[in-house]
Coordinates of C-alpha atoms and ligand atoms in Angstrom, one line a residue:
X16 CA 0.0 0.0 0.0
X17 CA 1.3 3.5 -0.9
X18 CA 1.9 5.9 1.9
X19 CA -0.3 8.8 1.6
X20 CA 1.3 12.2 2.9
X21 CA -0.9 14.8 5.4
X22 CA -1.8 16.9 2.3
X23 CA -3.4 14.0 0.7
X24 CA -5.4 13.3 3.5
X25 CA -6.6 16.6 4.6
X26 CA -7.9 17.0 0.8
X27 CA -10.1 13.7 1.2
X28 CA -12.1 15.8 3.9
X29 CA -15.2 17.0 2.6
X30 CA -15.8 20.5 2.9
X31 CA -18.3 22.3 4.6
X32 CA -20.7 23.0 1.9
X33 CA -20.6 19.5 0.6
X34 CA -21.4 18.2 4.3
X35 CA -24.0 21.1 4.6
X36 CA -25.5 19.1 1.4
X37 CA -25.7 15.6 2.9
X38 CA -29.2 14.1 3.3
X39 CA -28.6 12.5 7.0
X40 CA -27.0 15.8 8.1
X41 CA -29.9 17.7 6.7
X42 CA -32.1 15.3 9.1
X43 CA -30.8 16.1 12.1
X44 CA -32.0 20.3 11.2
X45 CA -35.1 19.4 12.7
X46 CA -34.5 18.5 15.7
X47 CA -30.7 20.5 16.6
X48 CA -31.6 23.7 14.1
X49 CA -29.3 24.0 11.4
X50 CA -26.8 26.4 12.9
X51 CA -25.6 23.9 15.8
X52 CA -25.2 21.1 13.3
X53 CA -22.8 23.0 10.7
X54 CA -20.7 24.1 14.6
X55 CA -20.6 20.4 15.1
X56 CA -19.5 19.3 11.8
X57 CA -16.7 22.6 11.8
X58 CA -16.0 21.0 15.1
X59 CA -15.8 17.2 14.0
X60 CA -13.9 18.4 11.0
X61 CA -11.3 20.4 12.5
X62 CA -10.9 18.0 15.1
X63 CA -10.2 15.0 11.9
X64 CA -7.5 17.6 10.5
X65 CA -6.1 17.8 13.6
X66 CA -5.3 14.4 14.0
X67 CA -4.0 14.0 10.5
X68 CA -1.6 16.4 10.9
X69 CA -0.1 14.9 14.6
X70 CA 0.1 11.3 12.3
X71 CA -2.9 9.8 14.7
X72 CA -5.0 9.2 11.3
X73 CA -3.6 7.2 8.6
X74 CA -5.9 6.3 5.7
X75 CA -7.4 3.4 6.7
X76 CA -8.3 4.9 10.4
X77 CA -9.6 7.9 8.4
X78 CA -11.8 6.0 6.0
X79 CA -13.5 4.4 9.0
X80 CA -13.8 7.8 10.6
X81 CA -15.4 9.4 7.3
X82 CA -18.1 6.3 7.4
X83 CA -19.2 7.4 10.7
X84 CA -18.3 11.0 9.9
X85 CA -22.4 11.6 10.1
X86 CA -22.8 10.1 13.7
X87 CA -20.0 11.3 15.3
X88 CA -21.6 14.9 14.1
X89 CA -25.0 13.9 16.2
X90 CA -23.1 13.1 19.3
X91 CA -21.7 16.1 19.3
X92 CA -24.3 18.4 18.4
X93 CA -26.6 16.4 21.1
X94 CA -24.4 16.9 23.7
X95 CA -23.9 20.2 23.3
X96 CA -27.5 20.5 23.3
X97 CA -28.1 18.8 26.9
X98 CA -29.5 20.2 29.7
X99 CA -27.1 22.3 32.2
X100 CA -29.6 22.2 34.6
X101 CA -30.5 18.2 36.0
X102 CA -31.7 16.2 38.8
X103 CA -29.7 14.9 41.3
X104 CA -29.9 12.5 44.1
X105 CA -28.8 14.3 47.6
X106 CA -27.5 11.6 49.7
X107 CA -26.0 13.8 51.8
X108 CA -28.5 14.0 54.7
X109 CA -29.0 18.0 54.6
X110 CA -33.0 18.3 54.0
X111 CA -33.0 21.8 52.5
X112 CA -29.4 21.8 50.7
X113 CA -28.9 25.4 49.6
X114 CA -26.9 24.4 47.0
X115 CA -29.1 21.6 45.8
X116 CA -32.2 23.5 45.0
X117 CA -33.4 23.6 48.8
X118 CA -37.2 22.0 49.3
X119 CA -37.9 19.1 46.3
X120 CA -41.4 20.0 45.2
X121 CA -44.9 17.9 46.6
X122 CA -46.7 16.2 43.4
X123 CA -49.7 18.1 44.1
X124 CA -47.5 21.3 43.5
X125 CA -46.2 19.6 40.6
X126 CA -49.4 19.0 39.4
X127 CA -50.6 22.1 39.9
X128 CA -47.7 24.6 38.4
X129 CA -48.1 22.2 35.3
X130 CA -51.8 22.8 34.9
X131 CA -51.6 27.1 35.3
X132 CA -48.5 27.1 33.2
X133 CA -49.7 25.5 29.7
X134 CA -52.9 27.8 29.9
X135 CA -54.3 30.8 30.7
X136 CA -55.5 31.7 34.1
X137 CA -57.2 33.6 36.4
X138 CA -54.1 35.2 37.9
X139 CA -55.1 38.8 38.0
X140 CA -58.9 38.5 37.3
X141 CA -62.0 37.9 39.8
X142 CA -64.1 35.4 37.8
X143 CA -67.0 36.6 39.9
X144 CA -67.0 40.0 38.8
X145 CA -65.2 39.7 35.7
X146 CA -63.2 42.6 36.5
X147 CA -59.2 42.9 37.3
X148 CA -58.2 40.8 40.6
X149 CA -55.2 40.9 42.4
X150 CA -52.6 37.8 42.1
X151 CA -51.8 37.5 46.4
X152 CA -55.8 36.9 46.4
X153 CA -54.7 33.2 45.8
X154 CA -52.8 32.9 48.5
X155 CA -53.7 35.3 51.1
X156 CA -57.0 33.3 52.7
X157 CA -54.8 30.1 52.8
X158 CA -51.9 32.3 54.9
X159 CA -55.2 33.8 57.0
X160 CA -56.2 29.9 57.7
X161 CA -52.7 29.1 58.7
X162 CA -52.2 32.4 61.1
X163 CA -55.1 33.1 62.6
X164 CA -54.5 33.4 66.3
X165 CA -57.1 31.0 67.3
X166 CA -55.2 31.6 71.1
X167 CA -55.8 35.2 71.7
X168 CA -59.6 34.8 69.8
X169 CA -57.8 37.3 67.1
X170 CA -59.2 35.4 64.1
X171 CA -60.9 38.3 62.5
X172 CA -57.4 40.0 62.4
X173 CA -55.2 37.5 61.1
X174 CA -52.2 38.2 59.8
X175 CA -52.0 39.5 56.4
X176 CA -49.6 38.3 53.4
X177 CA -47.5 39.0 50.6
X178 CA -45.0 37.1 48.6
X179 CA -41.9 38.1 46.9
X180 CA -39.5 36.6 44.8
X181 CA -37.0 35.6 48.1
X182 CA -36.5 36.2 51.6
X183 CA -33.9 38.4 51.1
X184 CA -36.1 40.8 48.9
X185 CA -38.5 40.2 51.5
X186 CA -36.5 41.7 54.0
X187 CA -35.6 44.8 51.3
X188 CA -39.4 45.5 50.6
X189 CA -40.1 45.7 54.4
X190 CA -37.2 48.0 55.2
X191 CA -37.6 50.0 52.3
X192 CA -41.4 50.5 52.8
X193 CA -41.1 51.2 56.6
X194 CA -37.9 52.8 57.1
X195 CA -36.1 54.4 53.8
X196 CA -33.9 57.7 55.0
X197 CA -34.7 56.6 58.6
X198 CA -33.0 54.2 61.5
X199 CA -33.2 50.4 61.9
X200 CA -32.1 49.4 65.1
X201 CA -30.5 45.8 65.4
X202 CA -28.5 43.9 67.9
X203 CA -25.0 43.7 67.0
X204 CA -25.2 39.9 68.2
X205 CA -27.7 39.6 65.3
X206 CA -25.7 41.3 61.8
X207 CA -25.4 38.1 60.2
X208 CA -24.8 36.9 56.6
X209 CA -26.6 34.2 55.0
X210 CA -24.6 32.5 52.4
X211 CA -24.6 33.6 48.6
X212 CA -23.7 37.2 50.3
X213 CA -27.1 38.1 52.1
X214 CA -25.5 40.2 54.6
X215 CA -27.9 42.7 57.0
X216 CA -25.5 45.9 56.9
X217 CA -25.7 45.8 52.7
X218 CA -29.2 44.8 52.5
X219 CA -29.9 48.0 55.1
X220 CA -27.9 49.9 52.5
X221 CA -29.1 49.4 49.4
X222 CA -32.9 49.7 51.2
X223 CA -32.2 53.1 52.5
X224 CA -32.4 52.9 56.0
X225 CA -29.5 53.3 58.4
X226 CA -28.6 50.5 60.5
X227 CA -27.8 51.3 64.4
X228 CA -26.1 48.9 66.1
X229 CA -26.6 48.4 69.7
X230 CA -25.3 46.0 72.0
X231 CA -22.2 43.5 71.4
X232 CA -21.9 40.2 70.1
X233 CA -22.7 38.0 72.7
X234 CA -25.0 40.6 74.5
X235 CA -27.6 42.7 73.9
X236 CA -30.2 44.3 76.3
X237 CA -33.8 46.3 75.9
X238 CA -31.9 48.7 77.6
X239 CA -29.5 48.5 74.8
X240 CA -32.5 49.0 72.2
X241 CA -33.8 51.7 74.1
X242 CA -31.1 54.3 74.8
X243 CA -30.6 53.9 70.8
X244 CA -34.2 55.3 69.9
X245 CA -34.8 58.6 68.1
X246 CA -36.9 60.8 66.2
X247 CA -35.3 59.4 63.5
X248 CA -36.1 55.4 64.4
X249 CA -38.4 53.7 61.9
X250 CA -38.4 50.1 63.1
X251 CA -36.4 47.6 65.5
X252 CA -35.4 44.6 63.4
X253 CA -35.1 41.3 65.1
X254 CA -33.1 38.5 62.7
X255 CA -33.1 35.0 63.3
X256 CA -29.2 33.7 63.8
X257 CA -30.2 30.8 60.6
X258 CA -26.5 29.4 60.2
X259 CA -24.4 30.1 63.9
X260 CA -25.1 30.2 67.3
X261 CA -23.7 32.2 70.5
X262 CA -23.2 30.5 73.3
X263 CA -21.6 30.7 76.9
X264 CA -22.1 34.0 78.3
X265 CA -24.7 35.3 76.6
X266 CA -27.9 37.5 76.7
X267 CA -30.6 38.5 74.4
X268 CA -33.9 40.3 75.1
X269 CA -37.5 38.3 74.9
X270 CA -39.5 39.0 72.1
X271 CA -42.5 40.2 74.4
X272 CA -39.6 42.2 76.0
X273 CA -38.8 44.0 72.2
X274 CA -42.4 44.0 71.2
X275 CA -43.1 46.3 74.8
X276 CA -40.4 48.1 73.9
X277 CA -41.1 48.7 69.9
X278 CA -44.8 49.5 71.0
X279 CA -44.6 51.7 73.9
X280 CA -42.7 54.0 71.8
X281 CA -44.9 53.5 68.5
X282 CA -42.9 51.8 66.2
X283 CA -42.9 48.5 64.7
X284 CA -40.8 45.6 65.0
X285 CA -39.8 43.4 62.4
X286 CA -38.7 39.9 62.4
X287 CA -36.9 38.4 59.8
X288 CA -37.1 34.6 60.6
X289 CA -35.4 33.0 58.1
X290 CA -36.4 29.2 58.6
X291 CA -40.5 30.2 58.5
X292 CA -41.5 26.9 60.3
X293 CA -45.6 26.8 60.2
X294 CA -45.1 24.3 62.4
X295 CA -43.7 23.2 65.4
X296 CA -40.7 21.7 65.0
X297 CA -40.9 20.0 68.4
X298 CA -42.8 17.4 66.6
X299 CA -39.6 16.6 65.3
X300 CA -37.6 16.8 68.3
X301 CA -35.9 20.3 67.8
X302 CA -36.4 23.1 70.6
X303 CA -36.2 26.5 70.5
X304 CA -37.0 27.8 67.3
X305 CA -39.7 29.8 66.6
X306 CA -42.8 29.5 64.5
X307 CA -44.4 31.9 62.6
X308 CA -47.3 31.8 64.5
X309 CA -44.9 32.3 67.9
X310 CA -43.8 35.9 66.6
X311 CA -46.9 37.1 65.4
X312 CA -48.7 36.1 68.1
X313 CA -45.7 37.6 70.8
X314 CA -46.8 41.2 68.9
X315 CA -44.1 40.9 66.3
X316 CA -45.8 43.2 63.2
X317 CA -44.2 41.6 60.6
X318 CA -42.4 38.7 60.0
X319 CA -40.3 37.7 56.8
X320 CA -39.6 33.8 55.9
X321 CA -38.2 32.0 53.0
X322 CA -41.0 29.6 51.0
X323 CA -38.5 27.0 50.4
X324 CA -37.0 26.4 53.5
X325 CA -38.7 24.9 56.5
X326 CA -42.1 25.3 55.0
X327 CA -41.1 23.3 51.9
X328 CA -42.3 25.1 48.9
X329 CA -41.2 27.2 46.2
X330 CA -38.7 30.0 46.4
X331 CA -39.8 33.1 47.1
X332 CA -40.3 35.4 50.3
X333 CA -43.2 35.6 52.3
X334 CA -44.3 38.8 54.5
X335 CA -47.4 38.6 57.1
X336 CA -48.0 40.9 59.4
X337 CA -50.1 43.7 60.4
X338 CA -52.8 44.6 57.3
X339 CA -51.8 48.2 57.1
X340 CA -47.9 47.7 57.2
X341 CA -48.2 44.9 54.4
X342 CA -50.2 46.8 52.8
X343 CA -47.9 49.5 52.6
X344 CA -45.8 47.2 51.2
X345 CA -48.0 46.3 48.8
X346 CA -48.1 49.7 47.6
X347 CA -44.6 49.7 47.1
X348 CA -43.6 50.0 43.2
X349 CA -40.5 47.5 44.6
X350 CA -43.1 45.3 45.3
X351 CA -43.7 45.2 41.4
X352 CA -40.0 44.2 40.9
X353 CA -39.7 42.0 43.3
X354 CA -43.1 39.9 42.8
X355 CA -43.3 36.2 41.6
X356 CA -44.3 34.3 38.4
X357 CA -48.1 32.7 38.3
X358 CA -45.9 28.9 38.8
X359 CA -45.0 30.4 42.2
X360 CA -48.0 31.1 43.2
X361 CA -49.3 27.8 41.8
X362 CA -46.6 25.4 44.1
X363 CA -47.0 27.6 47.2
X364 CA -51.0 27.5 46.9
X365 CA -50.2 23.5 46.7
X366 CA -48.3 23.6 49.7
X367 CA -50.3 25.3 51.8
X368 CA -53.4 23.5 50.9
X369 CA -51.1 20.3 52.4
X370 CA -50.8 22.3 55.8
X371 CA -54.5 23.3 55.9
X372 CA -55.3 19.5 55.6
X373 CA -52.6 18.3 57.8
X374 CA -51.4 16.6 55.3
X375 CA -47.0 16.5 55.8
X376 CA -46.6 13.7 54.3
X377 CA -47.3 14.7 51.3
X378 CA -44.7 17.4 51.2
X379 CA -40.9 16.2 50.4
X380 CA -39.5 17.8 53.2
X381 CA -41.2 17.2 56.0
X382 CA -41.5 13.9 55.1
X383 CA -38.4 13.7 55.6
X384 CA -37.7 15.4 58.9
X385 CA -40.7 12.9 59.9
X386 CA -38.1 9.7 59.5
X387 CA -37.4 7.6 61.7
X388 CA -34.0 6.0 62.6
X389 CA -35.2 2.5 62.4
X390 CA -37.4 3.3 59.0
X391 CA -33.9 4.8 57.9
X392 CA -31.9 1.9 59.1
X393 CA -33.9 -0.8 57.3
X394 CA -33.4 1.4 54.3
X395 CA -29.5 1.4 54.8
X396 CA -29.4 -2.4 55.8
X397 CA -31.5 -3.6 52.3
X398 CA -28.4 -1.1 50.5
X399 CA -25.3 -2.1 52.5
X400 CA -26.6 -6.1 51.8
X401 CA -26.8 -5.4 47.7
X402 CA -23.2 -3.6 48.2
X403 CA -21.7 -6.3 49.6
X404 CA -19.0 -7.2 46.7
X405 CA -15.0 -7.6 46.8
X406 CA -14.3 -4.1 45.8
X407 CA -17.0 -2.5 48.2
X408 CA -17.0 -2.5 51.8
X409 CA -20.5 -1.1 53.6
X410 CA -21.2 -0.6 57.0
X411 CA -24.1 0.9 58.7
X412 CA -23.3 3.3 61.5
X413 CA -25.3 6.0 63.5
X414 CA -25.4 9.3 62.3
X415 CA -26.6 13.0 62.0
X416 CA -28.9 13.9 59.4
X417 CA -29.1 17.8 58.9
X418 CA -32.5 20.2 58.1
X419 CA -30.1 22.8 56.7
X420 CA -31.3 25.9 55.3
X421 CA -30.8 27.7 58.2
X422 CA -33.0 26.1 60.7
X423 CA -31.8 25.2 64.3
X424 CA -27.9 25.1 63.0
X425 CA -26.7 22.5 65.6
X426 CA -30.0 20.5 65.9
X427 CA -29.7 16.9 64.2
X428 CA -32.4 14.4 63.1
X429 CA -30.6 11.1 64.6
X430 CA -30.3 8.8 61.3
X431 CA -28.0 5.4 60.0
X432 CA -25.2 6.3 57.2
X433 CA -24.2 3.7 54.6
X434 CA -20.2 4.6 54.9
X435 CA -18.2 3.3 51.9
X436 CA -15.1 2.4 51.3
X437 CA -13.5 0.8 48.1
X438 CA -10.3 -1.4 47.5
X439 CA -9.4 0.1 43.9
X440 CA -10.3 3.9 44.7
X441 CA -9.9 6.9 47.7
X442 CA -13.2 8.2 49.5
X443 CA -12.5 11.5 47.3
X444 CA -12.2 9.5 44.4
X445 CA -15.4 7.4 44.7
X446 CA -17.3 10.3 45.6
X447 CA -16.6 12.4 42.5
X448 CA -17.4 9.2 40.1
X449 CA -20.7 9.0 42.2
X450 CA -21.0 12.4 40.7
X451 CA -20.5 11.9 37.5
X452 CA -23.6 9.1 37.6
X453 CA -26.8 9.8 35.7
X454 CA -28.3 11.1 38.0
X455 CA -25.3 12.3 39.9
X456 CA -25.4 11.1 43.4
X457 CA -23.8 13.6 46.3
X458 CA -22.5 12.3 49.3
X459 CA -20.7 13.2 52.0
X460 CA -17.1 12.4 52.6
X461 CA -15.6 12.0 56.0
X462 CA -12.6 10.0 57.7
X463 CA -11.9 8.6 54.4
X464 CA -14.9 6.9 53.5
X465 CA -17.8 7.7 51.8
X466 CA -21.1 8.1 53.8
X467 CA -24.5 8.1 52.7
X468 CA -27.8 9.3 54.1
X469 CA -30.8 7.9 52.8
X470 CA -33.2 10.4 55.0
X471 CA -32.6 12.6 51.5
X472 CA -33.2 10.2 49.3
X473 CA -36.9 9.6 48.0
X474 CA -37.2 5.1 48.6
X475 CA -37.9 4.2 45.0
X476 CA -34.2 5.4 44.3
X477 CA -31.9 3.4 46.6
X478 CA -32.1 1.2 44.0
X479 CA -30.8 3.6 41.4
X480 CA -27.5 4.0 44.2
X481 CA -27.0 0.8 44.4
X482 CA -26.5 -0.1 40.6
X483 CA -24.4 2.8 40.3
X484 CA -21.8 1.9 43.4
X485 CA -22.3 -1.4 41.5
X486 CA -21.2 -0.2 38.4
X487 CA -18.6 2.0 39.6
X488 CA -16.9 -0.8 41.6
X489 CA -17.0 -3.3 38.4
Ligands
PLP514 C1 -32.2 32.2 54.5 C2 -32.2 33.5 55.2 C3 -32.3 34.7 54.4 C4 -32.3 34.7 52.9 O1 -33.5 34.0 52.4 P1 -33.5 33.6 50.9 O2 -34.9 33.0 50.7 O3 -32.4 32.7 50.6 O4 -33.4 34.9 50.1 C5 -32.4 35.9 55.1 N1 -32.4 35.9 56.4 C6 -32.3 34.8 57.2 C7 -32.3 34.9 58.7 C8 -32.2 33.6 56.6 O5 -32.1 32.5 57.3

């Protein structure tokens, strides 16, 4: 057989045009668009003449790679094509994982942001009057339900509500509404930041109101709050301390204490809660953190809470409060930036319809918190017994599962870990080639072996771990 030179070869490339020309190319249009499929062939091409001229091709490798010149074009134009965005399986154990989309969505949610989004509805419009309507309408009377003081006999006065597109713009609308050009007095014990780069000072800032500090780290007094108010004081601000805690010699006013304090001298107080637990998370064996319901019935006016944190919906913001001050709010034209999307409003009216029926166990979340160690156990026994190959070695051992999401910080849900280790590969190693699975799987690594937490993981896909660590350990 002759040699053929690098020239030779590079001219028995077809050129774009003639490719551009070809029947099966001209197929995949449809579904890629044209304009991705000519990049992929450029790509596929250049990638060919790149390997000719570093002597990887000779002609009978690049006759073979011109036969299947058309498919390798469709893998590459399909996988530039996938989605960025995909599902993953949280095996890590932290309930609402910030950086894994917080609070997984109830069905009923589901169901319902599918049906409003592929139609028309009645968003902004009273069907009984057929005139204009106003989009927190849907959600309002279930936030009323959930509030209403049924202690103090306050029911006529329930709390009112608004939602916004996060807690932190939550926490902008109400400081911007009340206070803008005045003071906002907060302990220092209480300036936190929230990851992603929530941090009080800046979100004070950029509302317009000036924050004054009072107190010190570890302790703050009413007296503290009440040398520090003005003429100038709009509000005292009360934040929940989501993601640390202070502890030893410490000291921090009650809320009656603040709301005595903020009312005797007729000004509000606001509470930005973080968590927003609509129920009491006693039930699950955590003390100590408050419910909505707790501040608003202490006095607190308004409160701001996240949707997708402990209440287990959507994201967005959610203010209740005193009618006039949310309503104030309301009038805000931030309000108007900062409002949500009709699929919001959808998933959240989903949600709350769960708590009005009692229903957790249909939301994701707190069916999760609900777990027991023995139902988690059984789970981890069942995975650790299909594991059980040369390469992997399983163990069950007691554990910590986390809520995360800036709920009780240090409070645990007792669980049982599946830790991992395997003969051929490090803990670091065998997690990153669990997240490179389809699905991905994320779990934690610690003391060199991998551990996993099926209190995250919804039962009909243990299964899905196990071929995977099966796979990987083939
Ligand atoms: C989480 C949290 C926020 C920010 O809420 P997002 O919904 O993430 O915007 C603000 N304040 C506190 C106390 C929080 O815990």
């Amino acid at each position: 057989m002759k040699a053929v030179g690098h020239p030779e070869l590079l001219r028995s490339l077809p050129s774009i045009d003639v490719l551009g020309r070809n029947p099966e190319l001209q197929s995949l249009y449809i579904i890629y668009g044209r304009g991705a499929v000519i990049d992929a062939a450029r790509a596929t091409l250049s990638q060919l003449r790149q390997e000719i001229t570093s002597g990887l091709l000779d002609e009978d490798k690049l006759n073979l790679a011109l036969s299947a010149l058309s498919s390798a074009i469709e893998s590459r134009v399909r996988q530039s094509q996938t989605y960025s965005l995909c599902g993953v399986i949280n095996a890590t154990g932290v309930i609402l994982h910030t950086n894994l989309g917080r609070a997984p969505l109830s069905e009923t949610a589901i169901d319902h942001i599918a049906e409003i989004a592929a139609q028309y509805s009645n968003l902004e419009f009273e069907l009984a009057t057929g005139l204009r309507g106003k989009r927190d309408a849907h959600i309002d009377g279930l936030f009323r339900q959930l509030l209403k003081d049924e202690l103090a006999g306050k029911s006529e006065e329930a709390a009112s509500t608004i939602v916004v597109n996060n807690n932190a713009a939550a926490v902008l609308l109400a400081l911007n509404t009340l206070a803008e050009g005045g003071e906002v007095i907060v302990s220092r014990g209480e300036l936190v930041e929230i990851g992603g780069s929530f941090r009080i000072p800046e979100v004070m800032s950029k509302s317009g109101a000036i924050l004054r500090e009072v107190g010190t780290t570890n302790r703050t007094r009413v007296r503290d709050y009440e040398s520090a108010i003005n003429e100038r004081t709009r509000l005292l601000l009360r934040v929940h301390r989501s993601n640390f805690e202070i502890t030893g010699f410490t000291e921090e006013p009650s809320t009656a204490d603040l709301v005595a304090l903020a009312h005797g001298h007729q000004i509000p107080l606001v509470e930005d809660l973080g968590g927003g637990a609509l129920f009491d998370l006693r039930s699950i064996g955590i003390a100590g953190e408050p419910t909505v319901l707790d501040s608003l019935r202490a006095g607190v006016d308004v409160v701001t809470y996240s949707g997708d944190k402990l209440l287990g919906g959507p994201q967005a913001g959610i203010i209740s409060g005193s009618a006039s001050l949310v309503s104030s709010m309301r009038a805000n034209s931030l309000f108007r930036a900062l409002r949500v999307d009709k699929l919001t409003y959808a998933a959240l009216e989903a949600t709350l319809l769960a708590y009005v029926r009692g229903n957790r166990e249909s939301v994701p979340a707190l069916r999760m918190m609900d777990l027991t160690r023995e139902q988690i156990g059984a789970r981890a026994e069942k995975l650790a017994r299909r594991l059980a190959s040369a390469k992997l070695h399983a163990e069950v051992i007691d554990g910590e599962s986390l809520i995360g999401g800036g709920a009780a910080p240090s409070s645990t849900l007792p669980t049982r870990l599946v830790a991992l280790t395997c003969s051929d590969l490090s803990a670091d190693e065998l997690s990153a080639r669990l997240r490179r699975e389809s699905p991905p799987i994320v779990a934690r690594v610690e003391e060199g072996r991998v551990l996993l937490d099926l209190r995250t993981v919804p039962p009909a896909q243990d299964s899905t771990v196990a071929d995977s660590l099966l796979r990987i350990a083939a």
